[in-house]
Amino acid sequence: MKEVTYGKKTGKVFWGVFLVLAAAFLVVSQLGFLEGVGIVSILFTIFWAAVLVEGIFSRSFGKILFPIACICIIYDRQLGIEAITPVTVLVAALFGTIGLNMIFRRKKHYYYKSAWKEEFPEKETIIDIEGLDEEGAEEEECANGSKIYFNARFGSAVKYVNSDCFEYASLECGFGGIKVFFDNAKIPGGKAVIDLDVSFGGVELYIPKEWNVVDHTDTHFGGVEEKNRCRTAGTPVVTLTGDINFSGVTIVYI
């Protein structure tokens, strides 16, 4: 078991970098170094550069390669690469993202908050779970335990959580889709966490109407949609955490 610092919301990093780059581009443009470059191109460059820097901080290959591709498209004439824009560079960014995600798969963790508060604490405890790379071990670990892990990459999957003491779920989805049913899960402790790592995919969570879901995810070019929600301020409280990139997450209350 080890303690690590729980980082600030990545959205703050993005907007901080955006404002710094905007200030830098403003000064540079007034010095005459950007003659011939339109204001729209400058704004898009600032935006994609901010996404790129935020992607480096969050170690997201998609948010590194796609901004580079978009900047290449914006300045294709200046770079002399008009023959390969936009389709070729975008496809290259897609293939590069897929390949790098396959090579450098994120290590699987189970996250435990060091304290349950309305605002998350600055630190969290991480317990590494080894041996989940094998398909059989994955299924066996996830069936009925209090802490589960599901993975769906380059395909679709349907999973069911049948636990009488559910506490934590880690869901990874990349370039695919996954449906997870929690209707048979029980939370005797009153609080649980669902951690999402979704990139270029879609996730559907089927949640009991009695659960009070609190969204603390970081979304970039994606979002969380709720259907059939029955407003409740009671227990159990289920907190959504993690990153949603170029993806959509749908919560269906049943």
PDB file of C-alpha atoms in Angstrom:
ATOM      1  CA  MET A   1       0.000   0.000   0.000  1.00  0.00           C
ATOM      2  CA  LYS A   2       1.316   3.457  -0.843  1.00  0.00           C
ATOM      3  CA  GLU A   3       0.257   7.071  -0.567  1.00  0.00           C
ATOM      4  CA  VAL A   4       0.245   9.372  -3.567  1.00  0.00           C
ATOM      5  CA  THR A   5      -0.895  12.906  -4.140  1.00  0.00           C
ATOM      6  CA  TYR A   6      -4.344  13.218  -5.627  1.00  0.00           C
ATOM      7  CA  GLY A   7      -3.916  15.772  -8.414  1.00  0.00           C
ATOM      8  CA  LYS A   8      -6.067  18.827  -9.065  1.00  0.00           C
ATOM      9  CA  LYS A   9      -8.814  18.635 -11.599  1.00  0.00           C
ATOM     10  CA  THR A  10      -7.296  18.404 -15.048  1.00  0.00           C
ATOM     11  CA  GLY A  11      -9.777  21.001 -16.223  1.00  0.00           C
ATOM     12  CA  LYS A  12      -7.919  23.579 -14.131  1.00  0.00           C
ATOM     13  CA  VAL A  13      -4.680  22.576 -15.859  1.00  0.00           C
ATOM     14  CA  PHE A  14      -6.297  23.003 -19.267  1.00  0.00           C
ATOM     15  CA  TRP A  15      -7.699  26.474 -18.602  1.00  0.00           C
ATOM     16  CA  GLY A  16      -4.535  27.584 -16.868  1.00  0.00           C
ATOM     17  CA  VAL A  17      -2.424  26.560 -19.839  1.00  0.00           C
ATOM     18  CA  PHE A  18      -4.969  28.107 -22.218  1.00  0.00           C
ATOM     19  CA  LEU A  19      -4.741  31.504 -20.521  1.00  0.00           C
ATOM     20  CA  VAL A  20      -0.945  31.408 -20.354  1.00  0.00           C
ATOM     21  CA  LEU A  21      -0.706  30.544 -24.055  1.00  0.00           C
ATOM     22  CA  ALA A  22      -3.266  33.221 -24.913  1.00  0.00           C
ATOM     23  CA  ALA A  23      -1.142  35.807 -23.118  1.00  0.00           C
ATOM     24  CA  ALA A  24       2.002  34.604 -24.899  1.00  0.00           C
ATOM     25  CA  PHE A  25       0.350  34.660 -28.342  1.00  0.00           C
ATOM     26  CA  LEU A  26      -1.013  38.144 -27.645  1.00  0.00           C
ATOM     27  CA  VAL A  27       2.464  39.488 -26.909  1.00  0.00           C
ATOM     28  CA  VAL A  28       4.034  37.688 -29.883  1.00  0.00           C
ATOM     29  CA  SER A  29       1.344  38.919 -32.287  1.00  0.00           C
ATOM     30  CA  GLN A  30       1.853  42.514 -31.182  1.00  0.00           C
ATOM     31  CA  LEU A  31       5.570  42.127 -31.932  1.00  0.00           C
ATOM     32  CA  GLY A  32       4.704  41.223 -35.515  1.00  0.00           C
ATOM     33  CA  PHE A  33       5.904  37.628 -35.498  1.00  0.00           C
ATOM     34  CA  LEU A  34       2.524  36.225 -36.563  1.00  0.00           C
ATOM     35  CA  GLU A  35       1.867  38.300 -39.651  1.00  0.00           C
ATOM     36  CA  GLY A  36      -0.274  36.458 -42.179  1.00  0.00           C
ATOM     37  CA  VAL A  37      -1.815  34.187 -39.536  1.00  0.00           C
ATOM     38  CA  GLY A  38      -5.517  34.856 -38.934  1.00  0.00           C
ATOM     39  CA  ILE A  39      -7.037  35.378 -35.506  1.00  0.00           C
ATOM     40  CA  VAL A  40      -9.161  32.234 -35.882  1.00  0.00           C
ATOM     41  CA  SER A  41      -6.050  30.133 -36.573  1.00  0.00           C
ATOM     42  CA  ILE A  42      -4.355  31.665 -33.538  1.00  0.00           C
ATOM     43  CA  LEU A  43      -7.331  30.872 -31.284  1.00  0.00           C
ATOM     44  CA  PHE A  44      -7.497  27.272 -32.510  1.00  0.00           C
ATOM     45  CA  THR A  45      -3.730  26.949 -32.056  1.00  0.00           C
ATOM     46  CA  ILE A  46      -3.988  28.147 -28.449  1.00  0.00           C
ATOM     47  CA  PHE A  47      -6.836  25.722 -27.799  1.00  0.00           C
ATOM     48  CA  TRP A  48      -5.092  22.676 -29.268  1.00  0.00           C
ATOM     49  CA  ALA A  49      -1.791  23.589 -27.633  1.00  0.00           C
ATOM     50  CA  ALA A  50      -3.568  23.706 -24.267  1.00  0.00           C
ATOM     51  CA  VAL A  51      -5.104  20.287 -24.930  1.00  0.00           C
ATOM     52  CA  LEU A  52      -1.652  18.980 -25.877  1.00  0.00           C
ATOM     53  CA  VAL A  53      -0.025  20.232 -22.660  1.00  0.00           C
ATOM     54  CA  GLU A  54      -2.911  18.902 -20.564  1.00  0.00           C
ATOM     55  CA  GLY A  55      -2.571  15.566 -22.378  1.00  0.00           C
ATOM     56  CA  ILE A  56       1.117  15.432 -21.474  1.00  0.00           C
ATOM     57  CA  PHE A  57       0.282  16.059 -17.811  1.00  0.00           C
ATOM     58  CA  SER A  58      -2.439  13.393 -17.810  1.00  0.00           C
ATOM     59  CA  ARG A  59      -0.365  11.008 -19.958  1.00  0.00           C
ATOM     60  CA  SER A  60      -3.153  10.611 -22.512  1.00  0.00           C
ATOM     61  CA  PHE A  61      -1.878   9.597 -25.940  1.00  0.00           C
ATOM     62  CA  GLY A  62      -5.080  10.691 -27.665  1.00  0.00           C
ATOM     63  CA  LYS A  63      -4.842  14.178 -26.226  1.00  0.00           C
ATOM     64  CA  ILE A  64      -1.224  14.388 -27.369  1.00  0.00           C
ATOM     65  CA  LEU A  65      -1.424  13.073 -30.927  1.00  0.00           C
ATOM     66  CA  PHE A  66      -4.745  14.583 -32.015  1.00  0.00           C
ATOM     67  CA  PRO A  67      -3.808  18.156 -31.023  1.00  0.00           C
ATOM     68  CA  ILE A  68      -0.541  17.759 -32.937  1.00  0.00           C
ATOM     69  CA  ALA A  69      -2.523  16.562 -35.953  1.00  0.00           C
ATOM     70  CA  CYS A  70      -4.934  19.498 -35.707  1.00  0.00           C
ATOM     71  CA  ILE A  71      -2.100  22.015 -35.427  1.00  0.00           C
ATOM     72  CA  CYS A  72      -0.514  20.435 -38.514  1.00  0.00           C
ATOM     73  CA  ILE A  73      -3.814  20.905 -40.357  1.00  0.00           C
ATOM     74  CA  ILE A  74      -4.006  24.560 -39.324  1.00  0.00           C
ATOM     75  CA  TYR A  75      -0.476  25.277 -40.566  1.00  0.00           C
ATOM     76  CA  ASP A  76      -0.286  22.772 -43.416  1.00  0.00           C
ATOM     77  CA  ARG A  77       0.559  25.463 -45.971  1.00  0.00           C
ATOM     78  CA  GLN A  78       3.376  26.909 -43.865  1.00  0.00           C
ATOM     79  CA  LEU A  79       4.710  23.408 -43.163  1.00  0.00           C
ATOM     80  CA  GLY A  80       4.372  22.284 -46.780  1.00  0.00           C
ATOM     81  CA  ILE A  81       2.256  19.230 -45.895  1.00  0.00           C
ATOM     82  CA  GLU A  82      -0.963  20.113 -47.699  1.00  0.00           C
ATOM     83  CA  ALA A  83      -0.819  16.790 -49.573  1.00  0.00           C
ATOM     84  CA  ILE A  84      -1.404  14.783 -46.373  1.00  0.00           C
ATOM     85  CA  THR A  85      -3.972  16.984 -44.611  1.00  0.00           C
ATOM     86  CA  PRO A  86      -6.459  16.547 -43.179  1.00  0.00           C
ATOM     87  CA  VAL A  87      -7.331  12.868 -43.619  1.00  0.00           C
ATOM     88  CA  THR A  88      -3.869  11.320 -43.494  1.00  0.00           C
ATOM     89  CA  VAL A  89      -2.690  13.122 -40.363  1.00  0.00           C
ATOM     90  CA  LEU A  90      -5.949  12.383 -38.534  1.00  0.00           C
ATOM     91  CA  VAL A  91      -5.804   8.691 -39.427  1.00  0.00           C
ATOM     92  CA  ALA A  92      -2.150   8.623 -38.372  1.00  0.00           C
ATOM     93  CA  ALA A  93      -3.100  10.189 -35.032  1.00  0.00           C
ATOM     94  CA  LEU A  94      -5.853   7.578 -34.582  1.00  0.00           C
ATOM     95  CA  PHE A  95      -3.579   4.643 -35.379  1.00  0.00           C
ATOM     96  CA  GLY A  96      -0.807   6.100 -33.233  1.00  0.00           C
ATOM     97  CA  THR A  97      -3.189   6.472 -30.279  1.00  0.00           C
ATOM     98  CA  ILE A  98      -4.435   2.903 -30.641  1.00  0.00           C
ATOM     99  CA  GLY A  99      -0.922   1.506 -30.960  1.00  0.00           C
ATOM    100  CA  LEU A 100       0.524   3.415 -28.012  1.00  0.00           C
ATOM    101  CA  ASN A 101      -2.424   2.459 -25.812  1.00  0.00           C
ATOM    102  CA  MET A 102      -1.833  -1.185 -26.700  1.00  0.00           C
ATOM    103  CA  ILE A 103       1.904  -0.966 -25.984  1.00  0.00           C
ATOM    104  CA  PHE A 104       1.698   1.126 -22.819  1.00  0.00           C
ATOM    105  CA  ARG A 105      -1.401  -0.193 -21.133  1.00  0.00           C
ATOM    106  CA  ARG A 106      -2.150   1.656 -17.932  1.00  0.00           C
ATOM    107  CA  LYS A 107      -1.451  -0.362 -14.821  1.00  0.00           C
ATOM    108  CA  LYS A 108      -4.630  -1.374 -13.069  1.00  0.00           C
ATOM    109  CA  HIS A 109      -5.271   0.070  -9.642  1.00  0.00           C
ATOM    110  CA  TYR A 110      -7.936   0.040  -7.053  1.00  0.00           C
ATOM    111  CA  TYR A 111      -8.439   3.474  -5.540  1.00  0.00           C
ATOM    112  CA  TYR A 112      -9.551   4.078  -1.981  1.00  0.00           C
ATOM    113  CA  LYS A 113     -10.311   7.531  -0.680  1.00  0.00           C
ATOM    114  CA  SER A 114      -8.531   8.189   2.582  1.00  0.00           C
ATOM    115  CA  ALA A 115     -11.674   9.922   3.869  1.00  0.00           C
ATOM    116  CA  TRP A 116     -15.268  10.211   2.725  1.00  0.00           C
ATOM    117  CA  LYS A 117     -16.148  13.880   2.374  1.00  0.00           C
ATOM    118  CA  GLU A 118     -18.307  15.961   0.085  1.00  0.00           C
ATOM    119  CA  GLU A 119     -15.063  17.347  -1.323  1.00  0.00           C
ATOM    120  CA  PHE A 120     -12.362  14.827  -2.111  1.00  0.00           C
ATOM    121  CA  PRO A 121      -9.254  14.832   0.050  1.00  0.00           C
ATOM    122  CA  GLU A 122      -5.879  15.798  -1.365  1.00  0.00           C
ATOM    123  CA  LYS A 123      -4.491  12.274  -0.996  1.00  0.00           C
ATOM    124  CA  GLU A 124      -5.651   8.791  -1.714  1.00  0.00           C
ATOM    125  CA  THR A 125      -4.382   5.312  -1.066  1.00  0.00           C
ATOM    126  CA  ILE A 126      -3.692   3.084  -4.045  1.00  0.00           C
ATOM    127  CA  ILE A 127      -3.555  -0.680  -3.781  1.00  0.00           C
ATOM    128  CA  ASP A 128      -2.066  -2.381  -6.814  1.00  0.00           C
ATOM    129  CA  ILE A 129      -3.886  -5.505  -7.933  1.00  0.00           C
ATOM    130  CA  GLU A 130      -1.612  -7.870  -9.839  1.00  0.00           C
ATOM    131  CA  GLY A 131      -2.578 -10.738 -12.112  1.00  0.00           C
ATOM    132  CA  LEU A 132      -5.593  -9.176 -13.831  1.00  0.00           C
ATOM    133  CA  ASP A 133      -4.167  -9.305 -17.360  1.00  0.00           C
ATOM    134  CA  GLU A 134      -5.401 -12.842 -17.937  1.00  0.00           C
ATOM    135  CA  GLU A 135      -9.005 -12.983 -19.100  1.00  0.00           C
ATOM    136  CA  GLY A 136      -9.951 -15.728 -16.680  1.00  0.00           C
ATOM    137  CA  ALA A 137      -8.490 -13.934 -13.687  1.00  0.00           C
ATOM    138  CA  GLU A 138     -10.335 -10.789 -14.700  1.00  0.00           C
ATOM    139  CA  GLU A 139     -13.729 -12.499 -14.782  1.00  0.00           C
ATOM    140  CA  GLU A 140     -13.179 -14.407 -11.554  1.00  0.00           C
ATOM    141  CA  GLU A 141     -12.043 -11.289  -9.680  1.00  0.00           C
ATOM    142  CA  CYS A 142     -14.980  -9.235 -10.885  1.00  0.00           C
ATOM    143  CA  ALA A 143     -17.914 -11.597 -10.346  1.00  0.00           C
ATOM    144  CA  ASN A 144     -18.985 -11.012  -6.752  1.00  0.00           C
ATOM    145  CA  GLY A 145     -16.250  -9.154  -4.897  1.00  0.00           C
ATOM    146  CA  SER A 146     -16.427  -5.810  -3.149  1.00  0.00           C
ATOM    147  CA  LYS A 147     -13.720  -4.433  -5.472  1.00  0.00           C
ATOM    148  CA  ILE A 148     -14.029  -5.205  -9.174  1.00  0.00           C
ATOM    149  CA  TYR A 149     -12.292  -4.472 -12.454  1.00  0.00           C
ATOM    150  CA  PHE A 150     -13.794  -4.528 -15.960  1.00  0.00           C
ATOM    151  CA  ASN A 151     -11.998  -3.884 -19.234  1.00  0.00           C
ATOM    152  CA  ALA A 152     -13.340  -3.451 -22.763  1.00  0.00           C
ATOM    153  CA  ARG A 153     -10.991  -2.514 -25.585  1.00  0.00           C
ATOM    154  CA  PHE A 154     -11.602  -2.758 -29.313  1.00  0.00           C
ATOM    155  CA  GLY A 155     -14.894  -4.511 -28.780  1.00  0.00           C
ATOM    156  CA  SER A 156     -18.096  -4.578 -26.763  1.00  0.00           C
ATOM    157  CA  ALA A 157     -18.938  -6.247 -23.472  1.00  0.00           C
ATOM    158  CA  VAL A 158     -21.814  -6.653 -21.038  1.00  0.00           C
ATOM    159  CA  LYS A 159     -20.975  -7.101 -17.348  1.00  0.00           C
ATOM    160  CA  TYR A 160     -23.038  -7.752 -14.235  1.00  0.00           C
ATOM    161  CA  VAL A 161     -22.113  -6.820 -10.689  1.00  0.00           C
ATOM    162  CA  ASN A 162     -23.558  -9.341  -8.249  1.00  0.00           C
ATOM    163  CA  SER A 163     -22.086  -8.264  -4.933  1.00  0.00           C
ATOM    164  CA  ASP A 164     -23.572  -8.054  -1.453  1.00  0.00           C
ATOM    165  CA  CYS A 165     -20.748  -5.746  -0.294  1.00  0.00           C
ATOM    166  CA  PHE A 166     -19.918  -3.534  -3.283  1.00  0.00           C
ATOM    167  CA  GLU A 167     -17.322  -0.805  -2.546  1.00  0.00           C
ATOM    168  CA  TYR A 168     -15.337  -0.010  -5.661  1.00  0.00           C
ATOM    169  CA  ALA A 169     -15.348  -0.612  -9.423  1.00  0.00           C
ATOM    170  CA  SER A 170     -12.677   0.277 -11.974  1.00  0.00           C
ATOM    171  CA  LEU A 171     -13.959   0.394 -15.566  1.00  0.00           C
ATOM    172  CA  GLU A 172     -11.578   0.802 -18.501  1.00  0.00           C
ATOM    173  CA  CYS A 173     -12.966   1.254 -22.000  1.00  0.00           C
ATOM    174  CA  GLY A 174     -11.004   2.205 -25.089  1.00  0.00           C
ATOM    175  CA  PHE A 175     -12.209   2.121 -28.685  1.00  0.00           C
ATOM    176  CA  GLY A 176     -15.143  -0.012 -27.669  1.00  0.00           C
ATOM    177  CA  GLY A 177     -18.284  -0.165 -25.613  1.00  0.00           C
ATOM    178  CA  ILE A 178     -19.300  -1.649 -22.281  1.00  0.00           C
ATOM    179  CA  LYS A 179     -22.576  -2.034 -20.406  1.00  0.00           C
ATOM    180  CA  VAL A 180     -22.406  -2.651 -16.664  1.00  0.00           C
ATOM    181  CA  PHE A 181     -25.470  -3.627 -14.611  1.00  0.00           C
ATOM    182  CA  PHE A 182     -25.366  -2.767 -10.902  1.00  0.00           C
ATOM    183  CA  ASP A 183     -29.006  -3.629 -10.155  1.00  0.00           C
ATOM    184  CA  ASN A 184     -28.014  -6.717  -8.153  1.00  0.00           C
ATOM    185  CA  ALA A 185     -25.321  -4.945  -6.154  1.00  0.00           C
ATOM    186  CA  LYS A 186     -25.696  -4.004  -2.486  1.00  0.00           C
ATOM    187  CA  ILE A 187     -23.740  -1.272  -0.668  1.00  0.00           C
ATOM    188  CA  PRO A 188     -23.986  -2.038   3.068  1.00  0.00           C
ATOM    189  CA  GLY A 189     -21.288   0.550   3.840  1.00  0.00           C
ATOM    190  CA  GLY A 190     -23.430   3.314   2.359  1.00  0.00           C
ATOM    191  CA  LYS A 191     -20.707   4.625   0.013  1.00  0.00           C
ATOM    192  CA  ALA A 192     -18.942   3.331  -3.096  1.00  0.00           C
ATOM    193  CA  VAL A 193     -16.756   4.578  -5.943  1.00  0.00           C
ATOM    194  CA  ILE A 194     -16.926   3.862  -9.674  1.00  0.00           C
ATOM    195  CA  ASP A 195     -13.691   4.920 -11.355  1.00  0.00           C
ATOM    196  CA  LEU A 196     -13.849   5.412 -15.135  1.00  0.00           C
ATOM    197  CA  ASP A 197     -11.055   5.457 -17.700  1.00  0.00           C
ATOM    198  CA  VAL A 198     -12.853   5.929 -21.034  1.00  0.00           C
ATOM    199  CA  SER A 199     -11.217   6.975 -24.309  1.00  0.00           C
ATOM    200  CA  PHE A 200     -12.879   6.851 -27.714  1.00  0.00           C
ATOM    201  CA  GLY A 201     -15.610   4.580 -26.419  1.00  0.00           C
ATOM    202  CA  GLY A 202     -19.011   4.401 -24.819  1.00  0.00           C
ATOM    203  CA  VAL A 203     -20.081   3.248 -21.363  1.00  0.00           C
ATOM    204  CA  GLU A 204     -23.586   2.536 -20.095  1.00  0.00           C
ATOM    205  CA  LEU A 205     -24.079   2.170 -16.360  1.00  0.00           C
ATOM    206  CA  TYR A 206     -27.363   0.668 -15.171  1.00  0.00           C
ATOM    207  CA  ILE A 207     -27.827   1.988 -11.648  1.00  0.00           C
ATOM    208  CA  PRO A 208     -30.613   1.376  -9.086  1.00  0.00           C
ATOM    209  CA  LYS A 209     -32.840   4.441  -8.752  1.00  0.00           C
ATOM    210  CA  GLU A 210     -32.256   4.496  -5.004  1.00  0.00           C
ATOM    211  CA  TRP A 211     -28.541   5.262  -5.415  1.00  0.00           C
ATOM    212  CA  ASN A 212     -27.405   8.852  -5.064  1.00  0.00           C
ATOM    213  CA  VAL A 213     -24.782   9.290  -7.805  1.00  0.00           C
ATOM    214  CA  VAL A 214     -22.286  12.155  -7.496  1.00  0.00           C
ATOM    215  CA  ASP A 215     -20.255  13.005 -10.597  1.00  0.00           C
ATOM    216  CA  HIS A 216     -16.604  13.955 -10.026  1.00  0.00           C
ATOM    217  CA  THR A 217     -15.255  12.862 -13.419  1.00  0.00           C
ATOM    218  CA  ASP A 218     -12.995  14.938 -15.651  1.00  0.00           C
ATOM    219  CA  THR A 219     -14.415  15.124 -19.181  1.00  0.00           C
ATOM    220  CA  HIS A 220     -12.720  16.254 -22.359  1.00  0.00           C
ATOM    221  CA  PHE A 221     -14.698  16.189 -25.600  1.00  0.00           C
ATOM    222  CA  GLY A 222     -17.268  13.975 -23.944  1.00  0.00           C
ATOM    223  CA  GLY A 223     -19.802  13.952 -21.169  1.00  0.00           C
ATOM    224  CA  VAL A 224     -22.049  12.139 -18.718  1.00  0.00           C
ATOM    225  CA  GLU A 225     -25.760  11.754 -19.508  1.00  0.00           C
ATOM    226  CA  GLU A 226     -28.410  10.595 -17.047  1.00  0.00           C
ATOM    227  CA  LYS A 227     -31.700   8.897 -17.866  1.00  0.00           C
ATOM    228  CA  ASN A 228     -34.698   8.200 -15.608  1.00  0.00           C
ATOM    229  CA  ARG A 229     -33.050   9.781 -12.603  1.00  0.00           C
ATOM    230  CA  CYS A 230     -35.035   9.814  -9.373  1.00  0.00           C
ATOM    231  CA  ARG A 231     -33.603  12.684  -7.326  1.00  0.00           C
ATOM    232  CA  THR A 232     -32.426  11.502  -3.930  1.00  0.00           C
ATOM    233  CA  ALA A 233     -30.089  12.965  -1.350  1.00  0.00           C
ATOM    234  CA  GLY A 234     -29.945   9.832   0.743  1.00  0.00           C
ATOM    235  CA  THR A 235     -27.791   6.741   0.771  1.00  0.00           C
ATOM    236  CA  PRO A 236     -26.076   4.880  -0.633  1.00  0.00           C
ATOM    237  CA  VAL A 237     -23.833   7.513  -2.210  1.00  0.00           C
ATOM    238  CA  VAL A 238     -21.897   6.411  -5.306  1.00  0.00           C
ATOM    239  CA  THR A 239     -19.149   8.727  -6.529  1.00  0.00           C
ATOM    240  CA  LEU A 240     -18.010   8.697 -10.156  1.00  0.00           C
ATOM    241  CA  THR A 241     -14.328   9.524 -10.646  1.00  0.00           C
ATOM    242  CA  GLY A 242     -11.792   9.226 -13.449  1.00  0.00           C
ATOM    243  CA  ASP A 243     -11.341  10.549 -16.990  1.00  0.00           C
ATOM    244  CA  ILE A 244     -13.686  10.598 -19.979  1.00  0.00           C
ATOM    245  CA  ASN A 245     -11.942  11.542 -23.230  1.00  0.00           C
ATOM    246  CA  PHE A 246     -13.631  11.736 -26.631  1.00  0.00           C
ATOM    247  CA  SER A 247     -16.331   9.499 -25.190  1.00  0.00           C
ATOM    248  CA  GLY A 248     -19.783   9.358 -23.685  1.00  0.00           C
ATOM    249  CA  VAL A 249     -21.023   7.826 -20.459  1.00  0.00           C
ATOM    250  CA  THR A 250     -24.734   7.162 -19.970  1.00  0.00           C
ATOM    251  CA  ILE A 251     -26.226   6.442 -16.549  1.00  0.00           C
ATOM    252  CA  VAL A 252     -29.570   4.638 -16.777  1.00  0.00           C
ATOM    253  CA  TYR A 253     -31.519   4.452 -13.519  1.00  0.00           C
ATOM    254  CA  ILE A 254     -33.553   1.265 -13.242  1.00  0.00           C
TER     255      ILE A 254
END
